[in-house]
mmCIF file of C-alpha atoms in Angstrom:
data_model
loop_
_atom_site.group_PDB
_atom_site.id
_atom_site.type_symbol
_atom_site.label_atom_id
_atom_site.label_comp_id
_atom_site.label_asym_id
_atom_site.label_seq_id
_atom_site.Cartn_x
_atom_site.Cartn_y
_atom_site.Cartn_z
ATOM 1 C CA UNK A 1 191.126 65.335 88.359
ATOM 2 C CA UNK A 2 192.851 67.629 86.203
ATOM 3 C CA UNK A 3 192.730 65.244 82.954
ATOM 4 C CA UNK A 4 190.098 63.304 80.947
ATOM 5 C CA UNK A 5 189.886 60.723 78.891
ATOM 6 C CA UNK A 6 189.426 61.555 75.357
ATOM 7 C CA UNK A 7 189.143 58.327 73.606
ATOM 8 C CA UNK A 8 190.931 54.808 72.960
ATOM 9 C CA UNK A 9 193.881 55.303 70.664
ATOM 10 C CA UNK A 10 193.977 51.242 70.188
ATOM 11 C CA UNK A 11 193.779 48.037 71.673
ATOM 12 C CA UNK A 12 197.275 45.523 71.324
ATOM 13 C CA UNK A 13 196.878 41.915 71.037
ATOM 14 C CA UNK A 14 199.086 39.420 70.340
ATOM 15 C CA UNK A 15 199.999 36.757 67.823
ATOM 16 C CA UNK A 16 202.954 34.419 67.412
ATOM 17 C CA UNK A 17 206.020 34.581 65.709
ATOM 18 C CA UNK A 18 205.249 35.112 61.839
ATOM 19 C CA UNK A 19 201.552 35.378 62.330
ATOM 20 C CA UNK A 20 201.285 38.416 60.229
ATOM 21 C CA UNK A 21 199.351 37.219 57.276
ATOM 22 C CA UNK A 22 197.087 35.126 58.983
ATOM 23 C CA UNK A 23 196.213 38.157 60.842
ATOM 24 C CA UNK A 24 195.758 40.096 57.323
ATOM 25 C CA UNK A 25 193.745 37.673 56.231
ATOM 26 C CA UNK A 26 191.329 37.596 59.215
ATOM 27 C CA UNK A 27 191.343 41.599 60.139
ATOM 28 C CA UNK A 28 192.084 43.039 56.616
ATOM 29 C CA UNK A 29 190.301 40.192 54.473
ATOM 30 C CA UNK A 30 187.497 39.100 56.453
ATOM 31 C CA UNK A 31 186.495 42.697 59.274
ATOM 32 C CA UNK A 32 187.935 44.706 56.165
ATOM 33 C CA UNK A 33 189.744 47.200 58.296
ATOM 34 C CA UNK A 34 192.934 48.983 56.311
ATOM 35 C CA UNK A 35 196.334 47.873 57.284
ATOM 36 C CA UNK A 36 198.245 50.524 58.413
ATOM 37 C CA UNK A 37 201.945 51.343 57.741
ATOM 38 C CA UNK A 38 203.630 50.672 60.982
ATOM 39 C CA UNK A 39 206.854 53.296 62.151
ATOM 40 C CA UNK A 40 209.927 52.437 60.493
ATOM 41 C CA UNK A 41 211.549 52.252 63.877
ATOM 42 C CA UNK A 42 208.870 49.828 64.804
ATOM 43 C CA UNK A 43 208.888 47.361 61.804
ATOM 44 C CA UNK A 44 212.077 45.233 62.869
ATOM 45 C CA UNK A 45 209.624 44.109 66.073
ATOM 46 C CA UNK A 46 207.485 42.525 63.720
ATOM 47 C CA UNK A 47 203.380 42.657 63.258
ATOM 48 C CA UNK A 48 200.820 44.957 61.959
ATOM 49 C CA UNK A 49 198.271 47.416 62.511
ATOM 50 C CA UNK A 50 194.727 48.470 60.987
ATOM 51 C CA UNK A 51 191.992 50.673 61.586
ATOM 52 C CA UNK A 52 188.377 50.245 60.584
ATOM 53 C CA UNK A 53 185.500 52.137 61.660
ATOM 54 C CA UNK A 54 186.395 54.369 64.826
ATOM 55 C CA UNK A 55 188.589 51.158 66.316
ATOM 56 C CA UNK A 56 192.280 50.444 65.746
ATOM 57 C CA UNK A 57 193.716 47.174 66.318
ATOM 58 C CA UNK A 58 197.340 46.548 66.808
ATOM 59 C CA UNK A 59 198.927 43.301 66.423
ATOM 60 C CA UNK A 60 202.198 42.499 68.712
ATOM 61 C CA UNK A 61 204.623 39.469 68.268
ATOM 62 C CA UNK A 62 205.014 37.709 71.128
ATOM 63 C CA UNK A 63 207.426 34.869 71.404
ATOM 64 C CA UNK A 64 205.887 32.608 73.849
ATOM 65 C CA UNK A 65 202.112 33.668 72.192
ATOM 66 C CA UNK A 66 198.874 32.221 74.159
ATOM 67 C CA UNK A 67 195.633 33.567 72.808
ATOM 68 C CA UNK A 68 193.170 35.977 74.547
ATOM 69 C CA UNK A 69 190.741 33.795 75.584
ATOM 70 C CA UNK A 70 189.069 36.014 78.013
ATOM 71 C CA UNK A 71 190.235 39.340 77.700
ATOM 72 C CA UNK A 72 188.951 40.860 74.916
ATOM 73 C CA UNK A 73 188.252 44.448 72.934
ATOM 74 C CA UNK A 74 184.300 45.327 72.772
ATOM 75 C CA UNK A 75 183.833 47.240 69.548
ATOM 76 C CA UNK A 76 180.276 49.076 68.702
ATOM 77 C CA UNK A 77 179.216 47.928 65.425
ATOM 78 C CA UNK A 78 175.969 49.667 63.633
ATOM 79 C CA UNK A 79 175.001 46.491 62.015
ATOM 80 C CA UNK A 80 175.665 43.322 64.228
ATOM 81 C CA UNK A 81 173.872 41.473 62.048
ATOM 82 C CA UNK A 82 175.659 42.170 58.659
ATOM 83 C CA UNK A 83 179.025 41.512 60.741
ATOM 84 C CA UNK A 84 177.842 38.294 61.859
ATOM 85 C CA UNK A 85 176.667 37.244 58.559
ATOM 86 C CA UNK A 86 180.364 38.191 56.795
ATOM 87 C CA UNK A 87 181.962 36.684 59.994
ATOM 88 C CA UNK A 88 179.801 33.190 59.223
ATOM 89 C CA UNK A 89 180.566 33.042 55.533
ATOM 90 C CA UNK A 90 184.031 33.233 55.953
ATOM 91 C CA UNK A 91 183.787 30.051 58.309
ATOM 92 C CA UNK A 92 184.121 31.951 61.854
ATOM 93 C CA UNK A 93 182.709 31.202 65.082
ATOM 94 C CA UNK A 94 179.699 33.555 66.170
ATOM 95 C CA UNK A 95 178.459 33.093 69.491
ATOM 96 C CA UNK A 96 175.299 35.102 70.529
ATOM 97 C CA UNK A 97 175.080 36.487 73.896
ATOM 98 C CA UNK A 98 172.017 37.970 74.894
ATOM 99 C CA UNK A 99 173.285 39.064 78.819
ATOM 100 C CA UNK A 100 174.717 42.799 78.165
ATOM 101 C CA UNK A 101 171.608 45.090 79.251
ATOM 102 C CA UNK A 102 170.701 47.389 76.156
ATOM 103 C CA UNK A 103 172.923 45.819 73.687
ATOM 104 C CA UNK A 104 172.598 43.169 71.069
ATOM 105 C CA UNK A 105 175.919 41.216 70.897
ATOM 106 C CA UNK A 106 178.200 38.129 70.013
ATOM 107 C CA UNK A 107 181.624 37.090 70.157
ATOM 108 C CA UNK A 108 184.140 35.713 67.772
ATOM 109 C CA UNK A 109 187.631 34.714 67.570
ATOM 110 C CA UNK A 110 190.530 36.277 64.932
ATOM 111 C CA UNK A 111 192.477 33.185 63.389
ATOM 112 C CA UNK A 112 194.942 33.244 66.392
ATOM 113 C CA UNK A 113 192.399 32.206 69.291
ATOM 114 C CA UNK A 114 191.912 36.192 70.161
ATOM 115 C CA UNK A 115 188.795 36.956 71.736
ATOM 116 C CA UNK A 116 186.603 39.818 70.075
ATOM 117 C CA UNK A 117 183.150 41.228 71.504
ATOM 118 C CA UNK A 118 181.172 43.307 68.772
ATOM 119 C CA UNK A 119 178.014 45.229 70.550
ATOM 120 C CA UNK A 120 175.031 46.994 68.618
ATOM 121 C CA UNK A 121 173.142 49.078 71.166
ATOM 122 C CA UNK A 122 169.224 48.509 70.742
ATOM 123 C CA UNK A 123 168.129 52.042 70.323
ATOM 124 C CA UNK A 124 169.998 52.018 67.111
ATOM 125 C CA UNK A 125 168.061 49.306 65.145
#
């Protein structure tokens, strides 16, 4: 091939119609990624962005919304544990799953029913 792969600009998921600040709540209040200032030519579509830590998330509205409930971004996190605590105190679901080979991770859910993955790899505890 005459092209490769540099890296993932961001991952798009959806919420409803005037799900915005629940979103802000959940990805800039509770993950504490920064919100970013969407195009103007974009902003009449509705939603938000924000970028945290090497991943971006965008947020799409989508009129007829269902939830991710199996697809799903994996994000590398350096300390799954902290995460999991912050993600607990703020009354979210962690679920543990120890069946990725060489990773520590768990799963959670932003306040729209979106699936999220969050992976530590074991060589870096």
């Amino acid at each position: 091939m005459a092209f490769t792969f540099e890296r993932l600009h961001h991952v798009l998921l959806a919420i409803p119609p005037g799900g915005e600040d629940v979103a802000r709540a959940f990805y800039g209040g509770v993950l504490g990624m920064t919100e970013l200032a969407k195009p103007e030519s974009l902003r009449q579509r509705g939603g938000c962005w924000f970028r945290g830590g090497g991943w971006e998330v965008h947020l799409g509205v989508e009129k007829d919304f269902v939830a991710a409930r199996k697809a799903h971004p994996g994000v590398l996190v350096d300390d799954l544990d902290a995460l999991a605590a912050a993600l607990s105190e703020a009354g979210r679901p962690v679920d543990w799953d120890p069946d990725f080979p060489g990773h520590r991770r768990l799963y959670s859910f932003d306040d729209h029913g979106n699936r999220l993955e969050f992976l530590q790899p074991l060589s870096a505890e």
